[in-house]
mmCIF file of C-alpha atoms in Angstrom:
data_model
loop_
_atom_site.group_PDB
_atom_site.id
_atom_site.type_symbol
_atom_site.label_atom_id
_atom_site.label_comp_id
_atom_site.label_asym_id
_atom_site.label_seq_id
_atom_site.Cartn_x
_atom_site.Cartn_y
_atom_site.Cartn_z
ATOM 1 C CA SER A 1 126.277 37.002 88.892
ATOM 2 C CA VAL A 2 128.176 34.362 86.953
ATOM 3 C CA TRP A 3 131.412 35.975 88.176
ATOM 4 C CA SER A 4 130.571 35.490 91.853
ATOM 5 C CA GLU A 5 129.373 31.947 91.080
ATOM 6 C CA MET A 6 132.709 31.164 89.423
ATOM 7 C CA ALA A 7 134.657 32.757 92.280
ATOM 8 C CA ALA A 8 132.756 30.554 94.726
ATOM 9 C CA LYS A 9 132.976 27.301 92.744
ATOM 10 C CA LEU A 10 136.508 27.436 91.298
ATOM 11 C CA PRO A 11 139.051 26.792 94.085
ATOM 12 C CA VAL A 12 142.032 28.538 92.500
ATOM 13 C CA GLN A 13 143.775 30.117 95.483
ATOM 14 C CA LYS A 14 147.021 28.679 96.831
ATOM 15 C CA THR A 15 145.544 28.168 100.293
ATOM 16 C CA PRO A 16 145.164 24.907 102.262
ATOM 17 C CA GLU A 17 141.359 25.274 102.064
ATOM 18 C CA ASP A 18 141.285 25.674 98.279
ATOM 19 C CA ARG A 19 143.823 22.875 97.825
ATOM 20 C CA LYS A 20 141.558 20.565 99.823
ATOM 21 C CA ARG A 21 138.584 21.612 97.648
ATOM 22 C CA ARG A 22 140.679 21.029 94.496
ATOM 23 C CA VAL A 23 141.625 17.513 95.618
ATOM 24 C CA LYS A 24 137.944 16.670 96.088
ATOM 25 C CA LEU A 25 136.980 18.317 92.801
ATOM 26 C CA PHE A 26 139.730 16.546 90.846
ATOM 27 C CA LYS A 27 138.514 13.185 92.199
ATOM 28 C CA GLN A 28 134.951 14.060 91.162
ATOM 29 C CA PHE A 29 136.148 15.042 87.670
ATOM 30 C CA ASP A 30 138.155 11.770 87.394
ATOM 31 C CA PRO A 31 135.523 8.983 87.409
ATOM 32 C CA ASN A 32 138.075 6.370 86.221
ATOM 33 C CA ASP A 33 140.477 7.274 89.040
ATOM 34 C CA ASN A 34 143.344 7.184 86.531
ATOM 35 C CA LYS A 35 144.822 10.473 87.841
ATOM 36 C CA TYR A 36 144.351 12.449 84.634
ATOM 37 C CA LEU A 37 141.478 14.163 82.851
ATOM 38 C CA SER A 38 140.435 14.134 79.214
ATOM 39 C CA LEU A 39 138.650 17.085 77.629
ATOM 40 C CA ALA A 40 135.406 15.087 77.815
ATOM 41 C CA GLU A 41 135.883 14.515 81.570
ATOM 42 C CA VAL A 42 136.584 18.217 82.131
ATOM 43 C CA ASP A 43 133.486 19.158 80.136
ATOM 44 C CA ARG A 44 131.364 16.627 82.068
ATOM 45 C CA GLY A 45 132.762 17.956 85.350
ATOM 46 C CA ILE A 46 131.822 21.518 84.471
ATOM 47 C CA VAL A 47 128.286 20.493 83.476
ATOM 48 C CA GLN A 48 127.505 17.917 86.191
ATOM 49 C CA ILE A 49 129.722 18.814 89.152
ATOM 50 C CA LEU A 50 130.427 22.546 89.020
ATOM 51 C CA ARG A 51 127.052 23.258 87.404
ATOM 52 C CA ILE A 52 128.045 26.671 86.100
ATOM 53 C CA LYS A 53 125.636 26.850 83.156
ATOM 54 C CA ALA A 54 127.158 29.912 81.469
ATOM 55 C CA LEU A 55 130.596 28.271 81.523
ATOM 56 C CA ALA A 56 129.204 24.905 80.387
ATOM 57 C CA ASP A 57 127.653 26.674 77.380
ATOM 58 C CA ALA A 58 130.959 28.367 76.485
ATOM 59 C CA LYS A 59 132.568 25.370 74.748
ATOM 60 C CA PRO A 60 135.272 27.431 72.951
ATOM 61 C CA ALA A 61 136.404 28.794 76.337
ATOM 62 C CA ILE A 62 136.587 25.286 77.815
ATOM 63 C CA MET A 63 138.619 24.082 74.833
ATOM 64 C CA ARG A 64 141.070 27.012 75.035
ATOM 65 C CA ALA A 65 141.512 26.569 78.812
ATOM 66 C CA PHE A 66 142.154 22.848 78.360
ATOM 67 C CA GLN A 67 144.661 23.494 75.544
ATOM 68 C CA ALA A 68 146.484 26.131 77.606
ATOM 69 C CA ALA A 69 146.747 23.999 80.753
ATOM 70 C CA LYS A 70 147.401 20.517 79.387
ATOM 71 C CA SER A 71 151.114 20.824 78.696
ATOM 72 C CA LEU A 72 152.222 22.922 81.649
ATOM 73 C CA ASN A 73 153.290 20.021 83.874
ATOM 74 C CA THR A 74 156.920 20.781 84.704
ATOM 75 C CA LYS A 75 157.072 19.929 88.403
ATOM 76 C CA ARG A 76 159.055 17.030 89.772
ATOM 77 C CA GLY A 77 156.861 14.376 91.281
ATOM 78 C CA CYS A 78 154.183 14.906 88.662
ATOM 79 C CA PRO A 79 154.517 12.217 86.029
ATOM 80 C CA SER A 80 153.622 13.564 82.613
ATOM 81 C CA VAL A 81 150.587 11.897 81.078
ATOM 82 C CA GLY A 82 151.172 13.570 77.730
ATOM 83 C CA ASP A 83 149.732 16.559 76.019
ATOM 84 C CA ASP A 84 146.230 15.157 75.600
ATOM 85 C CA TYR A 85 145.290 15.180 79.286
ATOM 86 C CA ILE A 86 145.230 17.334 82.425
ATOM 87 C CA ASP A 87 147.022 15.909 85.436
ATOM 88 C CA TRP A 88 146.850 17.012 89.069
ATOM 89 C CA CYS A 89 149.737 19.463 88.697
ATOM 90 C CA GLU A 90 147.896 21.236 85.867
ATOM 91 C CA PHE A 91 144.446 21.221 87.471
ATOM 92 C CA ARG A 92 144.668 24.505 89.412
ATOM 93 C CA LEU A 93 145.835 26.295 86.283
ATOM 94 C CA LEU A 94 143.008 24.707 84.298
ATOM 95 C CA LEU A 95 140.540 26.196 86.781
ATOM 96 C CA CYS A 96 142.235 29.604 86.484
ATOM 97 C CA TYR A 97 142.184 29.385 82.693
ATOM 98 C CA LEU A 98 138.505 28.398 82.667
ATOM 99 C CA ARG A 99 137.675 31.679 84.326
ATOM 100 C CA ASP A 100 140.065 33.707 82.131
ATOM 101 C CA TYR A 101 138.933 32.221 78.825
ATOM 102 C CA PHE A 102 135.292 32.487 79.872
ATOM 103 C CA GLU A 103 135.839 36.230 80.324
ATOM 104 C CA LEU A 104 137.358 36.428 76.830
ATOM 105 C CA HIS A 105 134.425 34.402 75.488
ATOM 106 C CA VAL A 106 131.969 36.907 76.989
ATOM 107 C CA MET A 107 133.887 39.740 75.289
ATOM 108 C CA PHE A 108 133.999 37.911 71.973
ATOM 109 C CA LYS A 109 130.244 37.222 72.064
ATOM 110 C CA ARG A 110 129.518 40.904 72.740
ATOM 111 C CA ILE A 111 131.376 41.889 69.574
ATOM 112 C CA ASP A 112 130.333 38.964 67.356
ATOM 113 C CA GLY A 113 127.058 39.283 65.477
ATOM 114 C CA GLY A 114 126.173 35.657 66.254
ATOM 115 C CA ASP A 115 128.051 33.610 63.660
ATOM 116 C CA GLY A 116 131.072 32.775 65.831
ATOM 117 C CA ARG A 117 133.345 35.171 63.939
ATOM 118 C CA ILE A 118 134.044 38.890 64.105
ATOM 119 C CA ASP A 119 134.090 40.653 60.762
ATOM 120 C CA GLU A 120 135.734 44.005 60.127
ATOM 121 C CA ALA A 121 132.475 45.978 60.481
ATOM 122 C CA GLU A 122 131.660 44.326 63.835
ATOM 123 C CA PHE A 123 135.182 45.060 65.045
ATOM 124 C CA ALA A 124 135.027 48.712 63.947
ATOM 125 C CA ARG A 125 131.641 49.172 65.685
ATOM 126 C CA SER A 126 133.173 47.742 68.880
ATOM 127 C CA ALA A 127 136.334 49.881 68.953
ATOM 128 C CA ASP A 128 135.090 52.073 71.821
ATOM 129 C CA THR A 129 134.037 49.031 73.852
ATOM 130 C CA LEU A 130 137.431 47.418 73.246
ATOM 131 C CA ARG A 131 139.119 50.599 74.480
ATOM 132 C CA GLU A 132 136.960 50.505 77.634
ATOM 133 C CA TRP A 133 138.293 46.969 78.206
ATOM 134 C CA GLY A 134 141.863 48.276 77.906
ATOM 135 C CA ALA A 135 142.715 47.688 74.233
ATOM 136 C CA GLN A 136 144.935 49.927 72.175
ATOM 137 C CA VAL A 137 142.817 50.444 69.043
ATOM 138 C CA ASN A 138 143.915 53.571 67.191
ATOM 139 C CA ASP A 139 142.840 52.485 63.716
ATOM 140 C CA PRO A 140 140.268 49.660 63.813
ATOM 141 C CA ALA A 141 141.040 48.490 60.238
ATOM 142 C CA THR A 142 144.771 48.148 60.975
ATOM 143 C CA THR A 143 144.172 46.442 64.323
ATOM 144 C CA PHE A 144 141.696 44.049 62.674
ATOM 145 C CA LYS A 145 144.337 42.978 60.146
ATOM 146 C CA VAL A 146 146.871 42.397 62.954
ATOM 147 C CA ILE A 147 144.434 40.128 64.839
ATOM 148 C CA ASP A 148 143.249 38.292 61.690
ATOM 149 C CA LYS A 149 146.473 36.266 61.517
ATOM 150 C CA ASN A 150 145.346 33.944 58.718
ATOM 151 C CA GLY A 151 144.028 36.820 56.573
ATOM 152 C CA GLY A 152 140.597 35.220 56.320
ATOM 153 C CA GLY A 153 138.710 38.485 56.738
ATOM 154 C CA GLN A 154 137.273 37.332 60.076
ATOM 155 C CA ILE A 155 138.602 37.121 63.610
ATOM 156 C CA LEU A 156 138.132 33.674 65.125
ATOM 157 C CA PHE A 157 137.922 33.082 68.884
ATOM 158 C CA ASP A 158 141.491 31.711 69.040
ATOM 159 C CA GLU A 159 142.854 34.783 67.235
ATOM 160 C CA PHE A 160 140.846 37.097 69.490
ATOM 161 C CA CYS A 161 142.144 35.334 72.622
ATOM 162 C CA GLU A 162 145.767 35.601 71.551
ATOM 163 C CA TRP A 163 145.397 39.350 70.882
ATOM 164 C CA ALA A 164 143.233 40.043 73.975
ATOM 165 C CA ILE A 165 145.756 38.348 76.276
ATOM 166 C CA GLN A 166 148.567 40.485 74.833
ATOM 167 C CA GLN A 167 146.375 43.572 75.358
ATOM 168 C CA LYS A 168 145.500 42.451 78.922
ATOM 169 C CA LEU A 169 141.808 43.125 78.323
ATOM 170 C CA ALA A 170 139.436 42.991 81.289
ATOM 171 C CA LEU A 171 135.672 43.228 81.674
ATOM 172 C CA GLU A 172 134.822 45.639 84.463
ATOM 173 C CA GLU A 173 132.027 43.462 85.873
ATOM 174 C CA ALA A 174 134.330 40.449 85.958
ATOM 175 C CA ASP A 175 136.800 42.328 88.126
ATOM 176 C CA ASP A 176 134.202 43.131 90.774
ATOM 177 C CA ASN A 177 134.825 39.726 92.446
#
């Protein structure tokens, strides 16, 4: 499955073995050897080095993971390269976030009718599924309005992610690894 592939290819554990794999992976992702990664370099690394096709095709998940990880550098000894790049100190978290946001992307795609947005009818039809994933959805119409922060009548991936993280949603098949 894609979940076991990600578990095998994303060295996210805080072990000496995974750290060694991360060092090698970071160097492969950083063709300029400038010690930081742009979004384009991360995307290229996922496509050409990790070769996890399902993740490579989930561009919104890659973007969200990059956005979440890029400004987390707070450790001493890790010079900040600014909020537009991922540095070594943020790389492990980027890999963690890639997996997490990919899971949310899979959920979003299961609810979405194919246009990249969830409308109120799609959300209402998915209420039972959302509950299976751990969501508190008593009244789908009310919950929809809470998630649809900008009042646009559609839930965008960013809005879904923010809500799903608060709800601690989890796909059962993703937890099997």
